[in-house]
XYZ file of C-alpha atoms in Angstrom:
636
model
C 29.302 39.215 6.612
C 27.230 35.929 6.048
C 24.777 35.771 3.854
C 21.695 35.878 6.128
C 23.611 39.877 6.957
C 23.872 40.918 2.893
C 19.657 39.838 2.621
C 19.270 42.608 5.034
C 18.239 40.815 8.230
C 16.745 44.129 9.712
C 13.423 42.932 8.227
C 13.417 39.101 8.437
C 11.748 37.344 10.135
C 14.179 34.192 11.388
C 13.396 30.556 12.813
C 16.582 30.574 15.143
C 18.769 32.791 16.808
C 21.790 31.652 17.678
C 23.813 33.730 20.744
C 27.180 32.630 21.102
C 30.868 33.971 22.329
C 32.782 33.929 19.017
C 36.414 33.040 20.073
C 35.355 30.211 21.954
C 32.790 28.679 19.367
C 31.536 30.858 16.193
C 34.282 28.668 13.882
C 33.470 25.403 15.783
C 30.394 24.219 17.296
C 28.312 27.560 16.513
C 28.839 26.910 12.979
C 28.258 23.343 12.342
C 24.809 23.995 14.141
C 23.741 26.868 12.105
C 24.876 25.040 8.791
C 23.073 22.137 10.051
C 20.114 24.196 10.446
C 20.057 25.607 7.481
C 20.613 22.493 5.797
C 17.268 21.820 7.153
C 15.833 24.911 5.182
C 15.316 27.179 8.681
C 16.425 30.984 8.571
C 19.286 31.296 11.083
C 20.821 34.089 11.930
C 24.556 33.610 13.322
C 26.272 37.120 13.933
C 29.697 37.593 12.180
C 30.388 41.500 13.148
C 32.160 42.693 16.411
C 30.470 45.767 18.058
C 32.542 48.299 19.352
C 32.589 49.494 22.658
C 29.785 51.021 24.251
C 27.829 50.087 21.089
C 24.214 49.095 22.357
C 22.427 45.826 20.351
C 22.261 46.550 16.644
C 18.646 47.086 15.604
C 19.479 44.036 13.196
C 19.937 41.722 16.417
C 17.189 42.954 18.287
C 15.043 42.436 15.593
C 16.546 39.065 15.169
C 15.801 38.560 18.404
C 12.193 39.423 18.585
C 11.005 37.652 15.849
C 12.971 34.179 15.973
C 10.701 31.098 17.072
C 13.639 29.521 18.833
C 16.820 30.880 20.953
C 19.967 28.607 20.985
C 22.117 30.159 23.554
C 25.736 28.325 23.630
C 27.429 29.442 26.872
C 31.274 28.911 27.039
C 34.050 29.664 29.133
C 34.924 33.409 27.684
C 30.786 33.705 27.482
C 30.552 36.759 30.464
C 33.510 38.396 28.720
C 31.182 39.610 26.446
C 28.495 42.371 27.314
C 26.896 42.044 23.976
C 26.139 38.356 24.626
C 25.222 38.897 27.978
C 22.686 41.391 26.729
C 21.461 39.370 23.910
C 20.518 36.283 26.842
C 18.528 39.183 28.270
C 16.573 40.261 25.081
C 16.167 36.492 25.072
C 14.457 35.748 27.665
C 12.501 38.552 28.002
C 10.856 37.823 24.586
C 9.466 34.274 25.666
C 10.357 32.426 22.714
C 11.886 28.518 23.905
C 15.293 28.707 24.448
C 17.579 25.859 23.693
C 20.806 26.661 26.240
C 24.209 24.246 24.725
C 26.640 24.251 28.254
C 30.269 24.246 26.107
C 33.048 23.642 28.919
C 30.537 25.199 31.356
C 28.961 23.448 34.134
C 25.288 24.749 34.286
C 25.140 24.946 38.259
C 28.695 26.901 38.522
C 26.354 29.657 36.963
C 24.444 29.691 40.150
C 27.293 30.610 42.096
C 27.364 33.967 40.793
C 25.510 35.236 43.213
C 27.749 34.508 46.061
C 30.710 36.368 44.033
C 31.570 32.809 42.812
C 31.996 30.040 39.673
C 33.512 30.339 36.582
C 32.075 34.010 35.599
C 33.417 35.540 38.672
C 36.358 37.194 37.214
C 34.784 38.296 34.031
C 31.648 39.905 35.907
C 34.050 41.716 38.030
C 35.975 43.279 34.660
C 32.636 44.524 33.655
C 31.960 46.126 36.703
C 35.336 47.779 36.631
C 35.450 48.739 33.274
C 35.155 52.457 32.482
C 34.147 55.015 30.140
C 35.331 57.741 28.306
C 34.108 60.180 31.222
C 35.589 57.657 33.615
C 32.462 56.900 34.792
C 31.541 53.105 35.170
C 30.422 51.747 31.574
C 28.013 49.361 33.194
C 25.420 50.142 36.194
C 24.681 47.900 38.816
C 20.850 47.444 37.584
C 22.537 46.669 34.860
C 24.956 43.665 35.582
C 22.787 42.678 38.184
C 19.885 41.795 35.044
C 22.964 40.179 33.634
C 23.645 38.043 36.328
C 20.116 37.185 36.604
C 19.952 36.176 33.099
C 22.152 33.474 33.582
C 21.260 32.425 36.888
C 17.632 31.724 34.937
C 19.665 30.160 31.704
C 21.398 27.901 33.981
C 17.765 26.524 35.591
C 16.682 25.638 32.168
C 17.011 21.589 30.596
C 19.741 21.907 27.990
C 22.623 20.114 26.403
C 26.062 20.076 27.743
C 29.421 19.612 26.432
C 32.766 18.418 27.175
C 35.307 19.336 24.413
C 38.260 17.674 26.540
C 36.578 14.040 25.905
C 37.160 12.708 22.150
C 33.826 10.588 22.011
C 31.671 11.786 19.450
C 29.909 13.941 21.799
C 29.513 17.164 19.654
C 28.250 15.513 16.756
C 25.423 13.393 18.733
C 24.968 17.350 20.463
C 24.314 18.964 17.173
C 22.124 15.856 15.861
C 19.686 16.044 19.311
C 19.843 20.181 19.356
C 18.540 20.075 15.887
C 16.108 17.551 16.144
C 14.628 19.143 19.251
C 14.794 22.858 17.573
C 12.900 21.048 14.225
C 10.211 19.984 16.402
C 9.610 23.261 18.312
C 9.509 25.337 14.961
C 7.131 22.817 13.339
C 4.551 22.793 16.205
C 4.409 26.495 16.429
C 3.960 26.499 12.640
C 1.005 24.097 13.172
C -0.072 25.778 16.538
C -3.869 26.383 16.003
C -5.255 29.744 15.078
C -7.767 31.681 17.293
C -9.567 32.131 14.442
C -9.927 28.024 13.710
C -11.213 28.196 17.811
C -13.725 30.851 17.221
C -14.916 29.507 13.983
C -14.836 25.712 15.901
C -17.227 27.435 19.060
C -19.353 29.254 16.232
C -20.087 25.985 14.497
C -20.941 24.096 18.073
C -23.138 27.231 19.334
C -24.997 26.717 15.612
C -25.840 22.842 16.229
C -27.215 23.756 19.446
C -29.106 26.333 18.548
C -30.479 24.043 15.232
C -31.060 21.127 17.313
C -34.394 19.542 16.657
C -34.608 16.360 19.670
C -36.877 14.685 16.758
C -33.735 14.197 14.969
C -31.837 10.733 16.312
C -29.025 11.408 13.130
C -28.020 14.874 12.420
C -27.305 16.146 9.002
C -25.751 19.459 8.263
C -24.030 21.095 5.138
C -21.654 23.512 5.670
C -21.390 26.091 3.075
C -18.917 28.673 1.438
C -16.857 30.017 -1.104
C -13.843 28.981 -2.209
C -11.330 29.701 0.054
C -13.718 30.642 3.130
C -12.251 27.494 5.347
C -15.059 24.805 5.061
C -12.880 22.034 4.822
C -10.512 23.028 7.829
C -12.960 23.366 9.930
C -14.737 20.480 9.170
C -11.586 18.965 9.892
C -10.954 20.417 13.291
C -14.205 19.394 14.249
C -13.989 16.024 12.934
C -10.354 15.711 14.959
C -11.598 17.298 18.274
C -15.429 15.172 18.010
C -13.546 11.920 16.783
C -13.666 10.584 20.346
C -17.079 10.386 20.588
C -18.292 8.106 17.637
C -17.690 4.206 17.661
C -17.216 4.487 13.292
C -15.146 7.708 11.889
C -14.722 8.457 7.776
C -13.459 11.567 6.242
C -13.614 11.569 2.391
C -11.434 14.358 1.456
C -11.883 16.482 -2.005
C -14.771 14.408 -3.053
C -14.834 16.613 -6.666
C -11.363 15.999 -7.688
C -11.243 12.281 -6.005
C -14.030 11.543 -8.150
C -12.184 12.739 -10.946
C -9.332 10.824 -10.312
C -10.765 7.755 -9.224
C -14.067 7.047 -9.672
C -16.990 7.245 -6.672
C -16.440 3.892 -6.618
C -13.247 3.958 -4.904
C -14.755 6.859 -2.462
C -17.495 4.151 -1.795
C -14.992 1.032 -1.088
C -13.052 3.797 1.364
C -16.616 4.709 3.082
C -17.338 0.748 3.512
C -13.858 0.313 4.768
C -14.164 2.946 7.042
C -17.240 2.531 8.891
C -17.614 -1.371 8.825
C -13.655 -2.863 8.394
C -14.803 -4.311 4.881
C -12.410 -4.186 2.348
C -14.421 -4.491 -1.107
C -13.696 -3.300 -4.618
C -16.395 -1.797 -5.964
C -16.729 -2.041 -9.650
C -20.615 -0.646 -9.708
C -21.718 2.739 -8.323
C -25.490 1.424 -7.779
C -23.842 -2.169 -6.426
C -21.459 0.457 -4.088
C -24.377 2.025 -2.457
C -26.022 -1.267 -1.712
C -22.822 -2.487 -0.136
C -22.770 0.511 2.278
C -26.341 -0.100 2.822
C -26.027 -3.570 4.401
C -23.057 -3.065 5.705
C -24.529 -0.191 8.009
C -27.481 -1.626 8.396
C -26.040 -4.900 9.140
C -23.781 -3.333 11.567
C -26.338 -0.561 13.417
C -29.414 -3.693 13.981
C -26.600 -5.855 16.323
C -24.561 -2.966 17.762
C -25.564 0.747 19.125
C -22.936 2.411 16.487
C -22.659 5.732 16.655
C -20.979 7.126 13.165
C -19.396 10.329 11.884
C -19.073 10.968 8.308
C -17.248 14.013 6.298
C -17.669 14.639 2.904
C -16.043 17.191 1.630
C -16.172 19.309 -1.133
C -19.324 17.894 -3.391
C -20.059 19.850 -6.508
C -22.330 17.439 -7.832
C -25.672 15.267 -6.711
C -24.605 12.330 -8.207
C -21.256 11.828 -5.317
C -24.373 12.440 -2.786
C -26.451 9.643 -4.457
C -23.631 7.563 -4.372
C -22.087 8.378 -0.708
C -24.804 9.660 1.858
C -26.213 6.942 3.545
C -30.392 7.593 4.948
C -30.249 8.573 8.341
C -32.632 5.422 9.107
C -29.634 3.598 8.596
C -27.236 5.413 10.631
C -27.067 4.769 14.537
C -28.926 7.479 16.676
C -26.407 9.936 18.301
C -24.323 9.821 14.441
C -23.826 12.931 12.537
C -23.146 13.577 8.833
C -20.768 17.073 7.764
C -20.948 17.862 3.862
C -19.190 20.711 2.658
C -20.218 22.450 -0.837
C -20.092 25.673 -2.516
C -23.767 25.495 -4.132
C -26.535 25.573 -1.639
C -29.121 23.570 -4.120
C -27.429 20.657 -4.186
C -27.573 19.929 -0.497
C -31.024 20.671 -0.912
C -31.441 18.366 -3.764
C -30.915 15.861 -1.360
C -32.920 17.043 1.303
C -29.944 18.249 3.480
C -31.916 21.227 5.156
C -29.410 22.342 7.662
C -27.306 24.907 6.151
C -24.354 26.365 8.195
C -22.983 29.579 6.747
C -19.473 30.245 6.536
C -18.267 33.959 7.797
C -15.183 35.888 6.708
C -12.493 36.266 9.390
C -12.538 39.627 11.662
C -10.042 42.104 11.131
C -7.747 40.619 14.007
C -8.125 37.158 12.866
C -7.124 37.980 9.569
C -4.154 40.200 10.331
C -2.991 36.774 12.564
C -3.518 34.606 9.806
C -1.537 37.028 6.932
C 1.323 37.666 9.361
C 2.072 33.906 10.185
C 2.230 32.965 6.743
C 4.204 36.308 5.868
C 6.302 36.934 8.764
C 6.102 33.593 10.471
C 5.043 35.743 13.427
C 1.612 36.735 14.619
C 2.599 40.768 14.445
C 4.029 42.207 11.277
C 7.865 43.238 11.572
C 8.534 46.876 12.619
C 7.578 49.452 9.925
C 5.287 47.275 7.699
C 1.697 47.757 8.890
C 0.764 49.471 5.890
C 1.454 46.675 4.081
C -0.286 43.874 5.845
C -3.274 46.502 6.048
C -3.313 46.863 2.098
C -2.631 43.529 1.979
C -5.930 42.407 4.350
C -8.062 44.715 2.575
C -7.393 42.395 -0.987
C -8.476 39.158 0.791
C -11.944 39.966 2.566
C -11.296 37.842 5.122
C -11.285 34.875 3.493
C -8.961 32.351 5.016
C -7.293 30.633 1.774
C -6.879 34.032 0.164
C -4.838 35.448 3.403
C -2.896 32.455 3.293
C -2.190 32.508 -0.411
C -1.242 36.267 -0.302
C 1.316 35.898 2.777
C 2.844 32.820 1.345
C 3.841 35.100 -1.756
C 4.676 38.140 -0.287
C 7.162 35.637 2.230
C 8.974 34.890 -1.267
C 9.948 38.621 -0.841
C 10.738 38.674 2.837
C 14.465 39.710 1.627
C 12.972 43.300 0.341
C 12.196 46.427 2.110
C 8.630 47.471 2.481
C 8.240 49.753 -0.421
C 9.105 46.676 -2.653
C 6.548 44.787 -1.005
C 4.531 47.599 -1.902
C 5.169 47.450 -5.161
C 4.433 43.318 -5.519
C 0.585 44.471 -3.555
C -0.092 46.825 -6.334
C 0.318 44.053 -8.824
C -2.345 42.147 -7.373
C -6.113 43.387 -7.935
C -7.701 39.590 -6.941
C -5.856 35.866 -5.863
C -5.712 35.094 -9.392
C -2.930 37.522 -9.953
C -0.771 36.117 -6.936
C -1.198 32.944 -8.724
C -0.469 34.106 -11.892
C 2.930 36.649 -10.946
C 4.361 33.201 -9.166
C 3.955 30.822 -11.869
C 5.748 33.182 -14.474
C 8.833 33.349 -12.212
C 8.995 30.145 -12.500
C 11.296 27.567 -15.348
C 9.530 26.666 -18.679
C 10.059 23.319 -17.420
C 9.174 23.606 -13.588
C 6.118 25.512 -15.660
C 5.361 22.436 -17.840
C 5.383 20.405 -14.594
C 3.337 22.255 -12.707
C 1.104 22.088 -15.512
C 1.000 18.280 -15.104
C 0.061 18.047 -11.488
C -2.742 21.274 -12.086
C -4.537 19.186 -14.826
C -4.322 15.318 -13.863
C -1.612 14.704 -10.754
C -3.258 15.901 -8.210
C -3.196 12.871 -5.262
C -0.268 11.054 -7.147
C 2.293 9.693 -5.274
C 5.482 12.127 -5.540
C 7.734 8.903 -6.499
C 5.262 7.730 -9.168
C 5.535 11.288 -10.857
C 9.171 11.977 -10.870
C 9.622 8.640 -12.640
C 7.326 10.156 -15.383
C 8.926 13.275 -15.190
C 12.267 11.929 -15.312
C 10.915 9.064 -18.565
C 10.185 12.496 -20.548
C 13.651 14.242 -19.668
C 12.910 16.160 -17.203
C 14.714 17.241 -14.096
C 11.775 16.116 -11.973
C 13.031 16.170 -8.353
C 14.501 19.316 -8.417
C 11.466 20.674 -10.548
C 9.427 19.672 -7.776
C 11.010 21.395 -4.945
C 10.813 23.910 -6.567
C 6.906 24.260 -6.728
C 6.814 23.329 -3.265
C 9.048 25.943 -2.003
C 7.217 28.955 -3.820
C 4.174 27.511 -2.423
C 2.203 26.181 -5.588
C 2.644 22.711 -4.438
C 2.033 20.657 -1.043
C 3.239 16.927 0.072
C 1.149 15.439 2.324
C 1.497 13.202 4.945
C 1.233 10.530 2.553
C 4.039 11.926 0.196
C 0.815 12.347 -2.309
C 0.887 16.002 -3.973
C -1.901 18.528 -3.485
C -2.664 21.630 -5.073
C -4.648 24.791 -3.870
C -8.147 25.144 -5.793
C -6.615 28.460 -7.136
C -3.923 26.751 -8.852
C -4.983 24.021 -10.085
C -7.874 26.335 -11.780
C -5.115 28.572 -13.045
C -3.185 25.692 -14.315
C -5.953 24.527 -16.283
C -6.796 27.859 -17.993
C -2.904 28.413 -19.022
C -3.285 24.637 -20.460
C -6.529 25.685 -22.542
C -4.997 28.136 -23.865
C -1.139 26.862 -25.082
C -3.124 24.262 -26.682
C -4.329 27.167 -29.256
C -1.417 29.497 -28.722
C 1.956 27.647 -28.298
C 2.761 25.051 -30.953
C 6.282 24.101 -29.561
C 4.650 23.621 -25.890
C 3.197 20.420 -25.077
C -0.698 20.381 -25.209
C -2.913 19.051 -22.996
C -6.367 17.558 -23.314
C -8.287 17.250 -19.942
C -12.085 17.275 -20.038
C -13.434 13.650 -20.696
C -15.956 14.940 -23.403
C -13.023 16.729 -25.116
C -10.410 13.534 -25.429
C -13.520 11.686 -26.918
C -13.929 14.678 -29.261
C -9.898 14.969 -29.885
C -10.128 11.199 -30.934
C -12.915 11.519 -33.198
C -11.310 14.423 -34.785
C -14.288 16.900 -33.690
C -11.451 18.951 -31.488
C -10.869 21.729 -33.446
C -6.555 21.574 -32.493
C -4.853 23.648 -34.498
C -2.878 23.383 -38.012
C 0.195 23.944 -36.291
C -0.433 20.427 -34.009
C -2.257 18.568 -36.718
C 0.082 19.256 -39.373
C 3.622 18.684 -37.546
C 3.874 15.237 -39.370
C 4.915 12.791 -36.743
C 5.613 9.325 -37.768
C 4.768 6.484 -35.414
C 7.615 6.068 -33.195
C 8.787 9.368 -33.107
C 8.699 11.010 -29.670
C 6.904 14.061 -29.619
C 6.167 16.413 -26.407
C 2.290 16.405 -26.969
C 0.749 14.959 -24.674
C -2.808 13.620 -24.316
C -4.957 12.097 -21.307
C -8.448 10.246 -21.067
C -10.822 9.748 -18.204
C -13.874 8.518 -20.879
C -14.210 5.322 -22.689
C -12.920 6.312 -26.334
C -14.149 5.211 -29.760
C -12.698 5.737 -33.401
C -9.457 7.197 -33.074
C -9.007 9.697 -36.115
C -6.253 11.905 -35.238
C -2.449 10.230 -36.564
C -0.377 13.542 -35.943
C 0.391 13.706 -32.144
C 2.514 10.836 -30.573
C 0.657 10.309 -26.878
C 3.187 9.726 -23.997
C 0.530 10.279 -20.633
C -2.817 8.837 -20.558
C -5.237 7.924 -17.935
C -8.551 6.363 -18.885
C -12.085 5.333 -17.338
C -13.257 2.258 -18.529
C -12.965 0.338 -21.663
C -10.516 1.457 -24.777
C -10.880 -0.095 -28.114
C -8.190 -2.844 -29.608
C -6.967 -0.257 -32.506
C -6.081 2.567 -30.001
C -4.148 0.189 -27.717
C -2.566 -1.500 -30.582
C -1.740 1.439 -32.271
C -1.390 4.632 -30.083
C 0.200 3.787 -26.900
C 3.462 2.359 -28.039
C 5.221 5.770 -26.866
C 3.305 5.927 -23.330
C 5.670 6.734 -20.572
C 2.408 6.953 -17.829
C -0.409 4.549 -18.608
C -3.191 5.020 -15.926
C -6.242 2.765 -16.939
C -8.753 2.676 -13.858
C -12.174 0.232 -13.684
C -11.031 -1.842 -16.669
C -13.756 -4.380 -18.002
C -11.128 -6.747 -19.384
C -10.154 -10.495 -18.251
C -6.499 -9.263 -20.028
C -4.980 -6.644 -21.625
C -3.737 -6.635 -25.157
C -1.151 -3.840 -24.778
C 1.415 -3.215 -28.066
C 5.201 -3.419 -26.784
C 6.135 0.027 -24.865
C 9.736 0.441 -24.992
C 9.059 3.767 -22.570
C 7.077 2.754 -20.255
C 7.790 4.329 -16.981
C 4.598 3.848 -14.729
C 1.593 1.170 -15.610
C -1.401 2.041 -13.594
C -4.138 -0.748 -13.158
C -6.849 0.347 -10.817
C -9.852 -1.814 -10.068
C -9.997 -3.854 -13.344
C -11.240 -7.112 -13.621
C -7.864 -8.609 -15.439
C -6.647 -12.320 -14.103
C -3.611 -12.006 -16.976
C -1.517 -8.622 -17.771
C -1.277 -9.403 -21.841
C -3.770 -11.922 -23.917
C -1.366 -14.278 -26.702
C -2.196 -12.004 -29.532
C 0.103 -9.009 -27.120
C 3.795 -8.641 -27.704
């Protein structure tokens, strides 16, 4: 049995099917594409039992069958000997998932000469028919073969790959390379393929503007408003993508909260100014930022009819509005301006007075949204509607919450329903799905996903496994890790991303090891507290302030800054990760960040940097400093 058969199949839902005759192919070409496509992380299931005769499809096959994405159907020379395959085409076309046909010593248009009692299958269609049962009745009717012979009458008619085993050129290699990369692309787009509810929710949001239109207004300004997790920011994205077309200037400022964090408005604001006027500025000033926008929009609109649209997402504060919403006076007539928020009062707090309400999926929605991310299907697999219905009633319809919940319960797609059972009655809110995931998880794939929840979040995936691998970590494979149980994402731009649920959670488990767990390393986050920790006004525990660490020592606390810093009063703690906001005084660079291994140091108000010799120094960090030199004479 392979091992796809000892998970228990009958239940899982699989990317590929592959239907094959196994003399001719299963230790040959069948296999080196399934292990190909596996290598490429997709669930294949490849067959290894014989039926016996007069054995109907397994319930494992047809299952397989019904639930694959993709159907790779390799038809060979001893292909019609076998009923079972000949009934698995059948299935396989009848379910109307894309089929992928591989002609192996077969030409595709003998196949139509069936019909005329002809081509290659002749002979074999002809044993079927005369092959008998116990009763010695004929085994096989003649609706029957005749849907057989129709099956691959239709296989035959479809595009697919051939191959000629007599001719020693390379051909089954390049075959299995352009099979797979075709069969990648299929399961990825269906993956992606939009959601009804994303097109309801899209048509909801137009049929709102309309309705709210005021022809006074020449620049329309809307917020969009929701909890957490109720699918503001992809579907301000879908309409953004699908209304692109139609504006002459286009910005999207994703995550504004945790960009801001990160980066500084500033940088948000040199992005904006990019975006809608091809200036490339660095913005040092928030005040001199807006002001730049300002007359670079203005500048623009009074010579050219410019028409812009502007996202920006996620504000949890008035002062990223101050900073990055332009007056409509200054915006083209025709543009429009998206913000998405969670608190109502600060879009009015800047006098956004359009408020569109976000809504909780419908029952049907929601079931399709669960079962893709469970099942990888838009129905649930046979016998486990109870579940997804438990399951729905947990998330009230809100999108992030579905899609958290199936991504877990897919970790478990190995286990029969009443296990899945079991996993739903651990979970009272998201929080616990969060929480149940991360403690299945390595102490040190935990310690790194405590990293990216508290200050990673939109670092480069290189940068970090260089840190990771400067402390002595197993980074890479770490990594993978967290992305395969779902806790982290890789974007486009090979930059990580976190769900808000996370990244809260990883937070609150950081609060509290820095109390509870003295051999863990601790992390301070919140600019007002690294101040405090520096100052010695933190209260950190005996167990940290008393561990006696000389300088030079390497120790696995580790502390980070995103506030200019004063006295530094706390000698315990070796610091290996920092990031900081502005300026740093001579005695803490001199002194403190000899054992860095990540030194992130953004808006710098320096002409050079005096920084002590750093022996460990993995990643150095400079972001929109004023610096003409790297290290002044007095540095090392």
């Amino acid at each position: 049995m392979e091992e796809q058969n000892r998970l228990d199949p009958s239940i899982r839902p699989y990317h590929v099917f592959i239907n094959h005759r196994g003399p001719d192919v299963k230790n040959s070409l069948a296999s080196t594409i399934y292990y190909s496509l596996r290598g490429k992380g997709l669930h294949v299931f490849f067959d290894t039992e014989e039926f016996q005769p007069g054995q109907g499809l397994e319930p494992t096959i047809t299952n397989a069958i019904r639930t694959s994405l993709v159907h790779i159907a390799i038809v060979s020379p001893r292909y019609a000997e076998s009923p079972w395959c000949l009934d698995e085409l059948r299935q396989m076309l009848k379910s109307g998932a894309r089929i992928f046909p591989v002609f192996y010593n077969v030409p595709p248009n003998d196949l139509l000469r069936l019909q005329n009692g002809k081509g290659i299958f002749a002979n074999s269609f002809e044993e079927l028919k005369s092959k008998k049962n116990n009763n010695n009745k004929c085994r096989y009717d003649s609706e029957t073969l005749l849907q057989w012979r129709k099956a691959l009458e239709e296989v035959s008619n479809i595009s697919g790959l051939e191959l000629d085993s007599s001719k020693f050129n390379g051909g089954q290699g390049k075959l299995v390379n352009t099979l797979v990369a075709h069969v990648m692309a299929h399961v990825t787009k269906e993956r992606k393929k939009p959601l009804k509810a994303l097109d309801d929710a899209f048509e909801d949001f137009i049929y709102f503007l309309s309705e709210s239109r005021n022809e006074c207004d020449s620049v329309r300004i809307v917020g969009m408003v929701g909890v957490t997790g109720s699918g503001k920011t992809t579907l301000a994205e879908e309409f953004y993508h699908r209304r692109l077309g139609y504006f002459d200037r286009c910005s999207f400022l994703l995550d504004v909260r945790k960009a801001s964090e990160r980066n500084g408005l500033q940088a948000l604001q040199s992005q904006l100014l990019k975006d809608l006027t091809g200036h490339e500025e660095k913005i040092c000033n928030i005040s001199k930022g807006k002001e730049m926008l300002e007359d670079g929009v203005n500048c623009l609109s009074r010579h050219t009819s410019c028409k812009f649209l502007i996202v920006i997402d996620d504000v949890d504060n008035p002062d990223q509005l101050d900073a990055l919403l332009l007056e409509d006076c200054l915006l083209g007539s025709g543009s429009w301006v998206i913000v998405t928020c969670r608190d109502k009062s600060i879009l009015k707090l800047s006098k956004i007075s359009l408020h569109y309400k976000m809504k909780p999926l419908v029952r049907d929605d929601a079931r399709e949204l669960l079962c893709r991310e469970a099942f990888h299907q838009v129905e649930p697999i046979p016998g486990f509607d109870n579940v997804v219905e438990t399951a729905l009633s947990k998330c009230g319809g809100l999108p992030l919450y579905l899609k958290l919940l199936g991504r877990h319960l897919h970790l478990y797609a190995n286990n029969r329903e009443e296990s899945w059972e079991q996993e739903l009655d651990m979970v009272s809110d998201i929080g616990d799905i969060c929480k149940i995931t991360y403690n299945a998880l390595e102490e040190e794939e935990k310690q790194i996903f405590l990293d990216i929840a508290c200050f990673f979040q939109g670092m480069e995936k290189k940068s970090a496994i260089r840190i990771w691998d400067g402390l002595g970590w197993r980074g890479a494979r770490a990594l993978l890790k967290l992305e395969n149980m779902c806790l982290v994402e890789i974007n486009e731009k090979n930059r990580m991303k976190m769900e808000e649920f996370h990244s809260n959670l990883g937070r609150e488990i950081a609060d509290q090891q820095l109390i509870t767990s003295p051999d863990l390393p601790c992390r301070v986050w919140r600019a007002n507290e690294v101040t405090d920790f520096f100052e010695g006004r933190l209260p950190v525990p005996e167990h940290i302030k008393n561990r006696g660490f000389t300088e030079g020592t390497r120790s696995n606390h580790r502390q980070f800054g995103r506030k200019r810093l004063r006295t530094y009063t706390v000698s315990s703690v070796t610091i290996e990760l920092f990031h900081v906001n502005g300026d740093l005084p001579d005695d803490i660079l001199s002194d403190r960040l000899r054992d860095l291994v990540w030194f992130r140091w953004i808006n710098c108000p320096r002409t050079s940097i005096p920084l002590p010799e750093m022996s460990n120094l993995r990643v150095l960090d400079l972001v929109n400093g004023n610096f003409t030199t790297l290290c002044d004479s007095t540095s090392q």
